[in-house]
Amino acid sequence: MVTPTSSSTSPADPSPAVLTVLGELVVDLIPDRSADAGPEGTAPRFVARPGGNALNVAVAAGRLGQPVRLMARFGRGPLAGNLRRHAELSGVDLDGAVDSTDPVSLAVVGLAPDGSADYGFHVLGAADWQWTDAELEAGWSADSRAVHVGSISSWTAPGCEPIAALVERLRAGGTALVSVDPNIRPMLAEGFGNTAADVRRRLDRLVATADVVKVSAEDLAWLEPGTTDLDDAARRWAERGPAVVLLTDGGAPLRVARPGGRLRHLTPPAVQIVDTVGAGDSLAAGFLSGLLRSGVTDRAALEQLTDEALEPIVAEAALVAALACTRVGADPPTRAEVDAARS
């Protein structure tokens, strides 16, 4: 095993490595399958649950015991306080958050019989997309050793441009690992002021700066229509700049690709799926937390990490994601729950 060149705790820096998550907050309206839809079947019941890529990743990391900071724009509305409280209960640092007078984003979730999710969004004018360079500069903390960006906020104007500029500066400075998750939502990627060409161009820019990319087969179906060979896709994405690419495909094997390396497959743990909301976010949180806990806090350390040392980090991340699928909505497991499931 190659010893990483950086450590999450050192005499010069006694504080644990901090993960910063940058992106959106969304209230997910999840169908209540235990309730009827009224006498005419036209009034389904929904439960409002905290969600959104950034909030989900931050909460999942916090529950795993990872020091984590959330840079998000908290909008107004009757459910805004629930989002903030949800983060605080998981130990998420909100010092980098911004209070906004714009509304909170809302997603109406549809669930297929297998638990897979579809989304309808109500996000026009919402707080999440309005990032400025000044807000990001004020909210960024120098003790962060990894930053995760992705989903709607990373490819929607105007805020996507300041986000891309921030991660480019971080990559150039080598001060923090950069993680990117496209997390495509087609109805917003081809609407909401976005075009497919815009979104692909913005994501190309982010992927080129990334050290870690988590991408799903669903993302690829939109980003690269007609792609059928996921092994080849994982290898190609690993040559675009990232040091590690995680390609997920639901319950099928997870693909792990590194530039010039051997493609690896990892079969996710078998669980009874309730729904898949937040599963990919939980996997990203588990993977980044595992890297930081192992002392991998920069690109050089990640590149020197052997496949044998990387494998258990990926395996635990897959377990975190699987456990999240056993619950309603984005409800990731705690460190104690992960340890219990592993043993």
Coordinates of C-alpha atoms in Angstrom, one line a residue, residues 160-333:
C160 CA -23.1 27.9 -12.1
E161 CA -20.4 30.4 -13.3
P162 CA -19.2 31.4 -9.9
I163 CA -19.2 27.8 -8.8
A164 CA -17.1 26.7 -11.7
A165 CA -14.6 29.6 -11.1
L166 CA -14.3 28.6 -7.5
V167 CA -13.5 24.9 -8.2
E168 CA -11.0 25.9 -10.9
R169 CA -9.2 28.1 -8.4
L170 CA -9.1 25.3 -5.9
R171 CA -7.8 22.8 -8.4
A172 CA -5.1 25.2 -9.5
G173 CA -4.1 25.8 -5.9
G174 CA -4.1 22.1 -5.0
T175 CA -5.7 22.9 -1.6
A176 CA -8.8 20.7 -1.8
L177 CA -10.1 17.7 -3.6
V178 CA -12.8 18.6 -6.1
S179 CA -15.8 16.2 -6.4
V180 CA -18.4 16.6 -9.1
D181 CA -21.8 14.8 -9.6
P182 CA -23.8 15.8 -12.7
N183 CA -27.1 14.5 -11.2
I184 CA -29.0 15.4 -14.4
R185 CA -32.7 16.3 -14.1
P186 CA -33.9 16.3 -17.7
M187 CA -36.9 18.6 -17.2
L188 CA -34.5 21.3 -15.9
A189 CA -31.6 20.5 -18.1
E190 CA -33.7 21.2 -21.2
G191 CA -35.8 24.0 -19.8
F192 CA -35.7 26.5 -16.9
G193 CA -33.4 28.7 -19.1
N194 CA -31.1 25.8 -19.8
T195 CA -30.4 24.1 -23.1
A196 CA -28.8 20.7 -23.5
A197 CA -25.7 22.3 -25.1
D198 CA -25.4 24.7 -22.2
V199 CA -25.5 22.0 -19.6
R200 CA -23.1 19.7 -21.4
R201 CA -20.6 22.6 -21.9
R202 CA -20.8 23.6 -18.2
L203 CA -20.4 20.0 -17.0
D204 CA -17.4 19.5 -19.4
R205 CA -15.8 22.5 -17.6
L206 CA -16.4 21.0 -14.2
V207 CA -15.4 17.4 -15.0
A208 CA -12.1 18.8 -16.4
T209 CA -11.3 20.3 -12.9
A210 CA -12.6 17.3 -10.9
D211 CA -10.5 14.8 -8.9
V212 CA -13.6 12.6 -8.2
V213 CA -16.6 12.2 -10.4
K214 CA -19.7 10.3 -9.5
V215 CA -22.0 9.7 -12.5
S216 CA -25.0 7.5 -12.9
A217 CA -26.2 5.4 -15.9
E218 CA -29.2 7.7 -16.0
D219 CA -27.0 10.7 -16.3
L220 CA -25.1 9.1 -19.2
A221 CA -28.4 8.3 -20.9
W222 CA -29.0 12.0 -21.1
L223 CA -25.4 13.3 -21.5
E224 CA -24.4 10.6 -24.1
P225 CA -27.5 9.3 -25.8
G226 CA -27.1 5.8 -27.1
T227 CA -24.4 4.8 -24.7
T228 CA -24.7 1.1 -24.0
D229 CA -21.2 0.1 -22.9
L230 CA -20.9 1.4 -19.4
D231 CA -17.4 -0.1 -19.0
D232 CA -16.2 1.9 -21.9
A233 CA -18.0 5.0 -20.6
A234 CA -16.3 4.7 -17.2
R235 CA -12.9 4.4 -18.8
R236 CA -13.5 7.3 -21.1
W237 CA -14.7 9.6 -18.3
A238 CA -11.6 8.6 -16.3
E239 CA -9.4 10.1 -19.1
R240 CA -11.2 13.4 -19.0
G241 CA -9.4 14.7 -15.9
P242 CA -10.7 12.9 -12.8
A243 CA -8.4 10.7 -10.7
V244 CA -11.4 8.4 -9.9
V245 CA -14.7 7.9 -11.6
L246 CA -17.6 6.1 -9.8
L247 CA -20.3 5.0 -12.3
T248 CA -23.5 3.8 -10.6
D249 CA -26.2 1.7 -12.2
G250 CA -28.9 1.2 -9.6
G251 CA -28.5 -2.3 -8.1
A252 CA -26.1 -3.4 -10.8
P253 CA -22.4 -3.4 -10.2
L254 CA -20.7 -0.1 -9.4
R255 CA -17.9 0.7 -11.8
V256 CA -14.7 2.2 -10.5
A257 CA -12.3 3.7 -13.1
R258 CA -8.9 5.4 -12.8
P259 CA -6.8 6.9 -15.6
G260 CA -4.7 4.1 -17.2
G261 CA -5.9 1.6 -14.6
R262 CA -7.9 -1.6 -14.6
L263 CA -11.6 -1.1 -14.4
R264 CA -13.1 -2.6 -11.3
H265 CA -16.7 -3.7 -10.5
L266 CA -18.3 -3.8 -7.1
T267 CA -21.7 -5.4 -6.5
P268 CA -23.8 -3.2 -4.1
P269 CA -25.1 -4.9 -0.9
A270 CA -28.5 -6.5 -1.4
V271 CA -31.2 -4.7 0.6
Q272 CA -35.0 -4.4 0.7
I273 CA -35.5 -1.2 -1.3
V274 CA -38.1 1.3 -0.1
D275 CA -37.0 4.1 -2.5
T276 CA -33.8 5.3 -4.1
V277 CA -34.1 9.0 -3.2
G278 CA -30.7 10.3 -2.0
A279 CA -28.9 7.1 -2.7
G280 CA -26.3 8.6 -5.0
D281 CA -25.8 11.5 -2.7
S282 CA -25.2 9.1 0.2
L283 CA -22.7 7.2 -1.9
A284 CA -20.8 10.4 -2.7
A285 CA -20.8 11.4 1.0
G286 CA -19.5 7.9 2.0
F287 CA -16.8 8.0 -0.5
L288 CA -15.5 11.5 0.2
S289 CA -15.7 10.9 4.0
G290 CA -13.7 7.7 3.5
L291 CA -11.0 9.4 1.5
L292 CA -10.6 12.2 4.1
R293 CA -10.6 9.7 7.0
S294 CA -7.8 7.8 5.2
G295 CA -5.7 11.0 5.0
V296 CA -6.4 11.6 1.3
T297 CA -6.8 15.3 1.1
D298 CA -5.2 16.3 -2.2
R299 CA -4.8 15.1 -5.7
A300 CA -1.3 13.6 -5.2
A301 CA -2.5 11.5 -2.3
L302 CA -5.5 10.3 -4.3
E303 CA -3.3 9.3 -7.3
Q304 CA -0.9 7.4 -5.0
L305 CA -3.7 5.5 -3.2
T306 CA -3.5 1.9 -4.4
D307 CA -6.5 0.1 -5.8
E308 CA -6.4 -2.2 -2.8
A309 CA -6.6 0.7 -0.4
L310 CA -9.3 2.4 -2.5
E311 CA -11.6 -0.7 -2.6
P312 CA -12.8 -0.7 1.0
I313 CA -13.5 3.0 0.8
V314 CA -15.7 2.3 -2.2
A315 CA -17.3 -0.7 -0.6
E316 CA -18.3 1.3 2.5
A317 CA -19.7 4.1 0.3
A318 CA -21.8 1.5 -1.5
L319 CA -23.1 0.2 1.9
V320 CA -24.0 3.7 3.0
A321 CA -26.0 4.2 -0.3
A322 CA -27.7 0.8 0.1
L323 CA -28.8 1.5 3.7
A324 CA -30.3 4.8 2.5
C325 CA -32.5 2.9 0.1
T326 CA -34.1 1.0 3.0
R327 CA -35.8 4.2 4.2
V328 CA -38.3 6.7 2.9
G329 CA -36.8 9.7 1.2
A330 CA -33.2 11.0 1.7
D331 CA -32.5 9.5 5.1
P332 CA -28.9 8.3 5.2
P333 CA -27.5 6.1 7.9

